[in-house]
Coordinates of C-alpha atoms and ligand atoms in Angstrom, one line a residue:
X1439 CA 26.9 -96.9 -2.0
X1440 CA 25.8 -95.4 1.2
X1441 CA 25.2 -91.7 0.3
X1442 CA 24.3 -88.6 2.3
X1443 CA 22.5 -86.0 0.2
X1444 CA 22.1 -82.6 1.9
X1445 CA 19.3 -80.2 0.7
X1446 CA 17.5 -83.0 -1.2
X1447 CA 14.1 -81.3 -0.7
X1448 CA 15.2 -78.3 -2.8
X1449 CA 15.2 -77.9 -6.6
X1450 CA 18.4 -79.6 -7.7
X1451 CA 18.6 -82.0 -4.8
X1452 CA 15.1 -83.4 -5.4
X1453 CA 15.9 -83.9 -9.1
X1454 CA 19.1 -85.6 -8.1
X1455 CA 17.3 -88.0 -5.7
X1456 CA 14.9 -88.9 -8.5
X1457 CA 17.9 -89.4 -10.8
X1458 CA 19.6 -91.7 -8.3
X1459 CA 16.3 -93.6 -7.7
X1460 CA 16.1 -94.4 -11.4
X1461 CA 19.8 -95.2 -11.9
X1462 CA 20.9 -96.8 -8.6
X1463 CA 17.8 -97.9 -6.6
X1464 CA 20.0 -100.3 -4.7
X1465 CA 22.0 -97.4 -3.1
X1466 CA 21.2 -96.4 0.5
X1467 CA 20.4 -92.7 0.5
X1468 CA 19.8 -90.4 3.4
X1469 CA 18.4 -86.9 2.7
X1470 CA 19.1 -84.3 5.3
X1471 CA 17.2 -81.1 4.8
X1472 CA 16.1 -78.3 7.2
X1473 CA 13.0 -77.6 5.0
X1474 CA 13.4 -73.9 4.6
X1475 CA 10.9 -72.0 2.4
X1476 CA 12.8 -73.5 -0.5
X1477 CA 12.7 -77.1 0.7
X1478 CA 9.5 -78.9 0.2
X1479 CA 8.5 -82.5 0.9
X1480 CA 6.1 -82.2 -2.1
X1481 CA 9.3 -82.2 -4.3
X1482 CA 10.2 -85.7 -3.1
X1483 CA 6.8 -87.2 -2.4
X1484 CA 7.2 -89.7 -5.3
X1485 CA 10.2 -91.3 -3.5
X1486 CA 8.0 -92.8 -0.8
X1487 CA 8.2 -96.3 -2.4
X1488 CA 12.0 -96.3 -2.3
X1489 CA 13.0 -98.8 0.5
X1490 CA 16.6 -97.7 0.8
X1491 CA 15.8 -94.0 1.2
X1492 CA 15.3 -92.0 4.4
X1493 CA 14.5 -88.4 5.0
X1494 CA 15.8 -86.6 8.2
X1495 CA 14.7 -83.0 9.0
X1496 CA 17.9 -81.4 10.3
X1497 CA 20.0 -78.3 10.0
X1498 CA 23.5 -78.8 8.5
X1499 CA 24.8 -76.3 11.0
X1500 CA 23.7 -78.6 13.9
X1501 CA 26.9 -80.4 14.5
X1502 CA 25.7 -82.6 17.4
X1503 CA 22.6 -83.9 15.5
X1504 CA 24.7 -84.4 12.3
X1505 CA 27.4 -86.2 14.2
X1506 CA 24.8 -88.8 15.4
X1507 CA 23.6 -89.2 11.8
X1508 CA 27.1 -89.7 10.5
X1509 CA 27.8 -92.2 13.3
X1510 CA 24.6 -94.2 12.6
X1511 CA 24.9 -94.4 8.8
X1512 CA 28.7 -94.5 8.2
X1513 CA 28.4 -92.8 4.8
X1514 CA 30.7 -93.7 1.8
X1515 CA 30.0 -90.3 0.3
X1516 CA 28.4 -86.9 0.8
X1517 CA 26.9 -84.7 -1.9
X1518 CA 26.3 -81.3 -0.5
X1519 CA 23.5 -79.2 -2.0
X1520 CA 22.0 -77.6 1.1
X1521 CA 22.3 -73.8 0.8
X1522 CA 20.6 -70.5 0.7
X1523 CA 20.5 -70.1 -3.1
X1524 CA 18.8 -66.9 -4.1
X1525 CA 21.0 -63.9 -5.0
X1526 CA 18.3 -61.3 -4.4
X1527 CA 17.6 -62.6 -0.9
X1528 CA 21.3 -62.4 -0.1
X1529 CA 21.2 -58.8 -1.1
X1530 CA 18.3 -58.1 1.2
X1531 CA 19.7 -60.1 4.2
X1532 CA 22.7 -62.3 4.2
X1533 CA 22.9 -63.8 7.7
X1534 CA 21.4 -67.2 6.7
X1535 CA 23.7 -67.3 3.7
X1536 CA 26.8 -66.9 5.9
X1537 CA 25.5 -69.4 8.4
X1538 CA 24.3 -72.2 6.2
X1539 CA 26.6 -71.8 3.2
X1540 CA 29.8 -71.3 5.1
X1541 CA 29.4 -72.7 8.6
X1542 CA 27.1 -75.6 7.4
X1543 CA 29.7 -76.6 4.8
X1544 CA 32.4 -76.5 7.5
X1545 CA 30.4 -78.8 9.8
X1546 CA 29.9 -81.3 7.0
X1547 CA 33.6 -81.3 6.1
X1548 CA 34.6 -81.8 9.7
X1549 CA 32.2 -84.7 10.2
X1550 CA 33.2 -86.3 7.0
X1551 CA 36.8 -86.2 8.2
X1552 CA 35.9 -87.5 11.6
X1553 CA 33.8 -90.4 10.2
X1554 CA 36.2 -91.2 7.4
X1555 CA 33.8 -90.5 4.5
X1556 CA 35.5 -91.6 1.3
X1557 CA 34.3 -88.7 -0.9
X1558 CA 32.8 -85.3 -0.5
X1559 CA 31.2 -83.5 -3.5
X1560 CA 30.7 -79.8 -2.8
X1561 CA 28.0 -78.5 -5.2
X1562 CA 29.1 -75.0 -6.1
X1563 CA 28.3 -72.4 -8.7
X1564 CA 29.8 -70.5 -11.6
X1565 CA 28.9 -67.3 -9.7
X1566 CA 32.1 -67.7 -7.6
X1567 CA 34.0 -66.5 -10.7
X1568 CA 32.3 -63.2 -10.8
X1569 CA 31.2 -61.6 -14.1
X1570 CA 32.4 -61.8 -17.7
X1571 CA 32.4 -59.1 -20.3
X1572 CA 31.1 -59.7 -23.8
X1573 CA 33.7 -62.4 -24.6
X1574 CA 35.6 -65.2 -22.8
X1575 CA 34.6 -68.1 -20.6
X1576 CA 35.0 -69.3 -17.0
X1577 CA 37.5 -72.1 -16.8
X1578 CA 38.5 -73.9 -13.6
X1579 CA 41.6 -71.7 -13.5
X1580 CA 39.6 -68.4 -13.6
X1581 CA 40.3 -66.6 -10.3
X1582 CA 37.5 -66.5 -7.8
X1583 CA 35.9 -63.0 -7.7
X1584 CA 32.4 -63.3 -6.2
X1585 CA 30.2 -60.2 -6.4
X1586 CA 27.1 -60.9 -4.3
X1587 CA 26.8 -62.0 -0.6
X1588 CA 25.4 -65.3 -2.0
X1589 CA 28.4 -66.0 -4.3
X1590 CA 30.9 -64.8 -1.6
X1591 CA 29.4 -67.4 0.8
X1592 CA 29.6 -70.1 -1.9
X1593 CA 33.2 -69.2 -2.7
X1594 CA 34.0 -69.4 1.0
X1595 CA 32.6 -72.9 1.1
X1596 CA 34.8 -73.8 -1.9
X1597 CA 37.8 -72.5 0.0
X1598 CA 37.0 -74.6 3.0
X1599 CA 36.6 -77.7 0.8
X1600 CA 39.9 -76.9 -0.9
X1601 CA 41.6 -76.5 2.5
X1602 CA 40.2 -79.9 3.7
X1603 CA 41.8 -81.6 0.7
X1604 CA 45.2 -79.9 1.2
X1605 CA 45.4 -80.0 4.9
X1606 CA 43.7 -83.2 5.9
X1607 CA 44.0 -85.1 2.6
X1608 CA 40.2 -85.5 2.5
X1609 CA 38.8 -86.7 -0.8
X1610 CA 37.1 -83.6 -2.1
X1611 CA 35.6 -82.7 -5.5
X1612 CA 34.0 -79.4 -6.3
X1613 CA 31.5 -78.7 -9.2
X1614 CA 30.7 -75.2 -10.5
X1615 CA 27.6 -75.2 -12.6
X1616 CA 25.7 -72.5 -14.5
X1617 CA 22.0 -71.6 -14.2
X1618 CA 19.7 -74.6 -13.9
X1619 CA 16.1 -74.8 -15.0
X1620 CA 13.5 -77.5 -14.9
X1621 CA 10.7 -78.9 -12.7
X1622 CA 10.5 -78.1 -8.9
X1623 CA 12.4 -74.8 -9.1
X1624 CA 11.1 -72.4 -6.5
X1625 CA 9.1 -69.6 -8.3
X1626 CA 11.4 -66.8 -7.1
X1627 CA 14.0 -67.7 -9.8
X1628 CA 13.8 -66.1 -13.3
X1629 CA 12.2 -68.9 -15.3
X1630 CA 9.5 -70.2 -12.9
X1631 CA 8.7 -66.7 -11.7
X1632 CA 8.1 -65.5 -15.3
X1633 CA 6.0 -68.6 -16.1
X1634 CA 3.9 -68.1 -12.9
X1635 CA 3.4 -64.3 -13.5
X1636 CA 2.5 -64.8 -17.2
X1637 CA 0.0 -67.5 -16.3
X1638 CA -1.7 -65.0 -14.0
X1639 CA -1.4 -62.1 -16.4
X1640 CA 0.8 -60.3 -13.8
X1641 CA 3.8 -58.0 -14.8
X1642 CA 7.0 -59.8 -15.6
X1643 CA 9.8 -57.8 -13.8
X1644 CA 12.9 -57.8 -16.0
X1645 CA 15.9 -56.2 -14.2
X1646 CA 17.7 -53.3 -16.0
X1647 CA 17.7 -53.6 -19.8
X1648 CA 17.2 -57.4 -19.7
X1649 CA 20.5 -58.0 -21.6
X1650 CA 22.4 -59.8 -18.9
X1651 CA 23.4 -63.3 -20.0
X1652 CA 23.2 -66.6 -18.3
X1653 CA 24.3 -70.1 -19.5
X1654 CA 21.2 -72.3 -19.0
X1655 CA 21.4 -76.0 -18.4
X1656 CA 18.5 -78.4 -17.7
X1657 CA 18.6 -79.8 -14.2
X1658 CA 18.7 -83.4 -15.5
X1659 CA 21.9 -82.7 -17.4
X1660 CA 23.4 -81.2 -14.2
X1661 CA 22.3 -84.3 -12.2
X1662 CA 24.0 -86.6 -14.7
X1663 CA 27.2 -84.5 -14.5
X1664 CA 27.1 -84.6 -10.7
X1665 CA 26.8 -88.3 -10.6
X1666 CA 29.7 -88.6 -13.1
X1667 CA 31.9 -86.4 -10.9
X1668 CA 30.9 -88.2 -7.7
X1669 CA 31.9 -91.6 -9.2
X1670 CA 34.8 -90.6 -11.5
X1671 CA 36.1 -87.2 -10.6
X1672 CA 39.7 -86.9 -9.4
X1673 CA 40.2 -85.9 -5.7
X1674 CA 41.1 -82.3 -5.2
X1675 CA 39.8 -81.2 -8.6
X1676 CA 37.2 -78.6 -9.7
X1677 CA 34.8 -79.4 -12.6
X1678 CA 32.9 -76.7 -14.4
X1679 CA 29.5 -77.7 -15.7
X1680 CA 27.6 -75.7 -18.3
X1681 CA 24.9 -75.9 -20.8
X1682 CA 26.8 -74.3 -23.7
X1683 CA 23.7 -72.2 -24.0
X1684 CA 24.0 -68.4 -23.5
X1685 CA 20.8 -66.5 -23.4
X1686 CA 19.9 -62.9 -22.6
X1687 CA 17.2 -62.7 -19.9
X1688 CA 14.8 -60.8 -22.2
X1689 CA 15.1 -63.5 -24.9
X1690 CA 14.0 -66.1 -22.3
X1691 CA 11.1 -64.0 -21.1
X1692 CA 9.9 -63.5 -24.6
X1693 CA 10.2 -67.3 -25.3
X1694 CA 8.1 -68.1 -22.3
X1695 CA 5.4 -65.6 -23.3
X1696 CA 5.4 -67.1 -26.8
X1697 CA 5.0 -70.6 -25.5
X1698 CA 2.1 -69.5 -23.3
X1699 CA 0.6 -67.4 -26.1
X1700 CA 0.7 -64.3 -23.9
X1701 CA 1.3 -60.6 -24.8
X1702 CA 4.8 -59.0 -24.5
X1703 CA 3.0 -56.1 -23.0
X1704 CA 3.3 -58.0 -19.7
X1705 CA 7.0 -57.3 -19.6
X1706 CA 8.0 -54.6 -17.2
X1707 CA 11.5 -53.3 -17.0
X1708 CA 12.4 -52.6 -13.4
X1709 CA 15.3 -51.2 -11.4
X1710 CA 18.4 -53.4 -11.7
X1711 CA 19.7 -55.9 -9.2
X1712 CA 22.6 -54.1 -7.2
X1713 CA 25.9 -55.4 -8.4
X1714 CA 24.2 -57.4 -11.2
X1715 CA 26.7 -59.7 -12.9
X1716 CA 26.6 -59.1 -16.6
X1717 CA 27.4 -62.4 -18.2
X1718 CA 28.2 -66.0 -17.2
X1719 CA 29.5 -68.5 -19.7
X1720 CA 31.1 -71.8 -18.8
X1721 CA 34.0 -73.6 -20.5
X1722 CA 33.2 -77.2 -19.7
X1723 CA 36.1 -78.7 -21.7
X1724 CA 37.6 -80.4 -18.7
X1725 CA 34.5 -82.5 -17.7
X1726 CA 33.9 -83.2 -21.4
X1727 CA 37.4 -84.5 -22.1
X1728 CA 38.3 -86.1 -18.8
X1729 CA 34.9 -87.5 -17.7
X1730 CA 33.1 -87.8 -21.1
X1731 CA 30.1 -85.8 -19.9
X1732 CA 28.2 -83.4 -22.2
X1733 CA 24.7 -81.7 -21.8
X1734 CA 22.1 -83.5 -23.9
X1735 CA 18.8 -81.6 -23.5
X1736 CA 18.3 -78.9 -26.2
X1737 CA 17.1 -75.6 -24.6
X1738 CA 14.0 -75.1 -26.8
X1739 CA 12.8 -78.6 -25.8
X1740 CA 13.8 -78.2 -22.1
X1741 CA 12.1 -74.8 -21.8
X1742 CA 8.9 -76.0 -23.5
X1743 CA 8.7 -79.0 -21.2
X1744 CA 9.4 -76.9 -18.2
X1745 CA 6.6 -74.4 -19.1
X1746 CA 4.3 -77.4 -19.6
X1747 CA 5.3 -78.8 -16.2
X1748 CA 4.5 -75.6 -14.4
X1749 CA 1.2 -75.3 -16.3
X1750 CA 0.3 -78.9 -15.2
X1751 CA 1.6 -78.5 -11.6
X1752 CA -0.2 -75.3 -10.5
X1753 CA -1.2 -77.2 -7.3
X1754 CA 2.5 -77.7 -6.5
X1755 CA 3.1 -74.0 -7.1
X1756 CA 0.3 -73.0 -4.8
X1757 CA 1.5 -75.3 -2.1
X1758 CA 5.1 -74.0 -2.1
X1759 CA 4.2 -70.3 -2.3
X1760 CA 3.6 -69.6 1.4
X1761 CA 2.9 -66.4 3.2
X1762 CA 6.7 -66.0 3.9
X1763 CA 7.3 -66.1 0.1
X1764 CA 4.5 -63.5 -0.6
X1765 CA 6.0 -61.2 2.0
X1766 CA 9.4 -61.6 0.4
X1767 CA 8.0 -60.9 -3.1
X1768 CA 6.3 -57.8 -2.0
X1769 CA 9.4 -56.5 -0.3
X1770 CA 11.6 -57.3 -3.3
X1771 CA 9.4 -55.8 -5.9
X1772 CA 8.3 -52.7 -4.0
X1773 CA 12.0 -51.7 -4.2
X1774 CA 12.1 -52.3 -7.9
X1775 CA 10.0 -49.5 -9.3
X1776 CA 9.2 -49.5 -13.0
X1777 CA 11.8 -47.8 -15.2
Ligands
NAD1974 P1 17.2 -74.5 -3.4 O1 17.2 -73.2 -2.7 O2 16.1 -74.9 -4.3 O3 17.3 -75.7 -2.3 C1 18.1 -75.6 -1.2 C2 17.8 -76.7 -0.2 O4 18.6 -76.7 0.9 C3 16.3 -76.6 0.4 O5 15.7 -77.9 0.4 C4 16.5 -76.1 1.8 O6 15.5 -76.5 2.7 C5 17.9 -76.8 2.1 N1 18.6 -76.0 3.2 C6 18.8 -74.7 3.3 N2 19.4 -74.4 4.4 C7 19.6 -75.6 5.1 C8 20.2 -75.9 6.3 N3 20.8 -75.0 7.1 N4 20.3 -77.2 6.6 C9 19.7 -78.2 5.9 N5 19.1 -77.9 4.7 C10 19.1 -76.6 4.3 O7 18.6 -74.6 -4.1 P2 19.0 -75.3 -5.5 O8 18.7 -74.3 -6.6 O9 18.4 -76.6 -5.5 O10 20.6 -75.3 -5.3 C11 21.2 -76.5 -4.7 C12 22.7 -76.2 -4.6 O11 23.2 -76.1 -6.0 C13 23.1 -75.0 -3.9 O12 24.3 -75.3 -3.1 C14 23.4 -74.0 -5.0 O13 24.3 -73.0 -4.5 C15 23.9 -74.8 -6.0 N6 23.7 -74.3 -7.4 C16 22.5 -74.0 -7.9 C17 22.3 -73.6 -9.2 C18 21.0 -73.1 -9.7 O14 20.9 -72.7 -10.9 N7 19.9 -73.3 -9.0 C19 23.4 -73.6 -10.1 C20 24.7 -74.0 -9.6 C21 24.8 -74.4 -8.3
DAU1975 O1 24.7 -69.3 -12.1 C1 24.3 -70.2 -11.1 C2 23.4 -69.5 -10.2 O2 22.2 -69.3 -10.9 C3 23.1 -70.3 -8.9 O3 24.3 -70.4 -8.2 C4 22.0 -69.6 -8.1 O4 21.7 -70.4 -6.9 C5 20.8 -69.4 -8.9 O5 19.8 -68.7 -8.2 C6 21.1 -68.7 -10.2 O6 21.5 -67.3 -9.9 P1 21.0 -66.1 -10.8 O7 21.0 -64.8 -10.0 O8 21.6 -66.1 -12.1 O9 19.4 -66.6 -11.1 P2 18.0 -65.8 -11.0 O10 17.0 -66.8 -11.6 O11 17.7 -65.1 -9.8 O12 18.3 -64.7 -12.1 C7 18.6 -65.0 -13.5 C8 18.8 -63.7 -14.2 O13 17.5 -63.1 -14.4 C9 19.6 -62.7 -13.6 O14 20.4 -61.9 -14.6 C10 18.6 -61.7 -12.9 C11 17.4 -61.8 -13.8 N1 16.1 -61.6 -13.1 C12 15.8 -62.4 -12.1 C13 14.6 -62.3 -11.4 C14 14.3 -63.2 -10.3 C15 15.2 -60.7 -13.6 O15 15.5 -60.0 -14.6 N2 14.0 -60.6 -13.0 C16 13.6 -61.4 -11.9 O16 12.5 -61.2 -11.4

């Protein structure tokens, strides 16, 4: 297999590369990443011994440069992770989300067609379905109803991928996964942010009443599902991926504090995220029945190991938290006064 991975220096992409290195070290893999604040070579430093692997710093919106890369490598498949991924940032300023997530996906689809790539996996999100009430699940037939600029940009990318399948008969598969956690997640997202703040006895900002629900999945389980869809998914199909693990945010925050033996007095309820989706829950029956994939890592174990990883990898955290991030954090939380 000759594979293009986009966004492989980010959280899920770097875990996916590690996963492929362990499972298919014979594959030729090219990682194209622009190295934004969320992309760090530190995340993939351990791949330096992998002979068949190359890293290219490039922007997925740069059609000319990417055309040359496609020409040179003649990929069999593309797995497209590269994106702006943080909902709160999209609410502050969405330009980069529109550019990378929509135009970048368009560029990759066009070049995949031009260079006759055999399979394109668009890594999407359950957020394209919008928000659930207290009951029910997202299935692949749930209508798209994105609520944030981030999820609207991801839904747009999904629509372009769908159009490429229908119009040009390109071999496209789309995955929609729920919230990932695990090593190398940038400390702006709920779990690593709370671990980091708790370790430094800083306030843990919980939005609203903390009762919003997410369906958490360990990143390794997501990577295994992605590989399964890449190899065995049916062209033109969408596959939901979930952890079968609904948790209220406040429960997770309290679990992290308990693991670290820190006081719940650190919890600070702050102003809610505008348009905050109440609940996500995935019905993953399709991938379970058709492709025989199921999540394996129990949440209590995965969360414990993740907290342990962040405790042991403080140097990594300090390297990825740059001045740009600190500026963002200040802007974000100055607007979220305590309630
Ligand atoms: P991330 O923010 O950690 O990583 C994104 C990566 O994309 C970074 O390495 C960044 O440098 C790169 N990138 C951004 N813009 C680029 C551009 N213009 N050109 C090239 N590279 C660029 O994101 P993540 O959490 O690893 O998410 C990866 C993908 O999975 C995204 O498409 C996201 O929408 C999707 N997803 C994430 C989750 C989750 O819980 N994190 C769940 C479901 C789906
Ligand atoms: O569902 C999949 C999506 O999960 C992915 O598509 C996104 O890329 C990924 O970022 C994630 O989106 P969320 O918005 O659900 O993740 P986040 O970690 O930002 O927030 C999780 C929940 O925690 C959400 O209800 C908001 C809340 N939260 C978040 C932060 C950062 C807080 O209460 N306080 C915080 O400081």
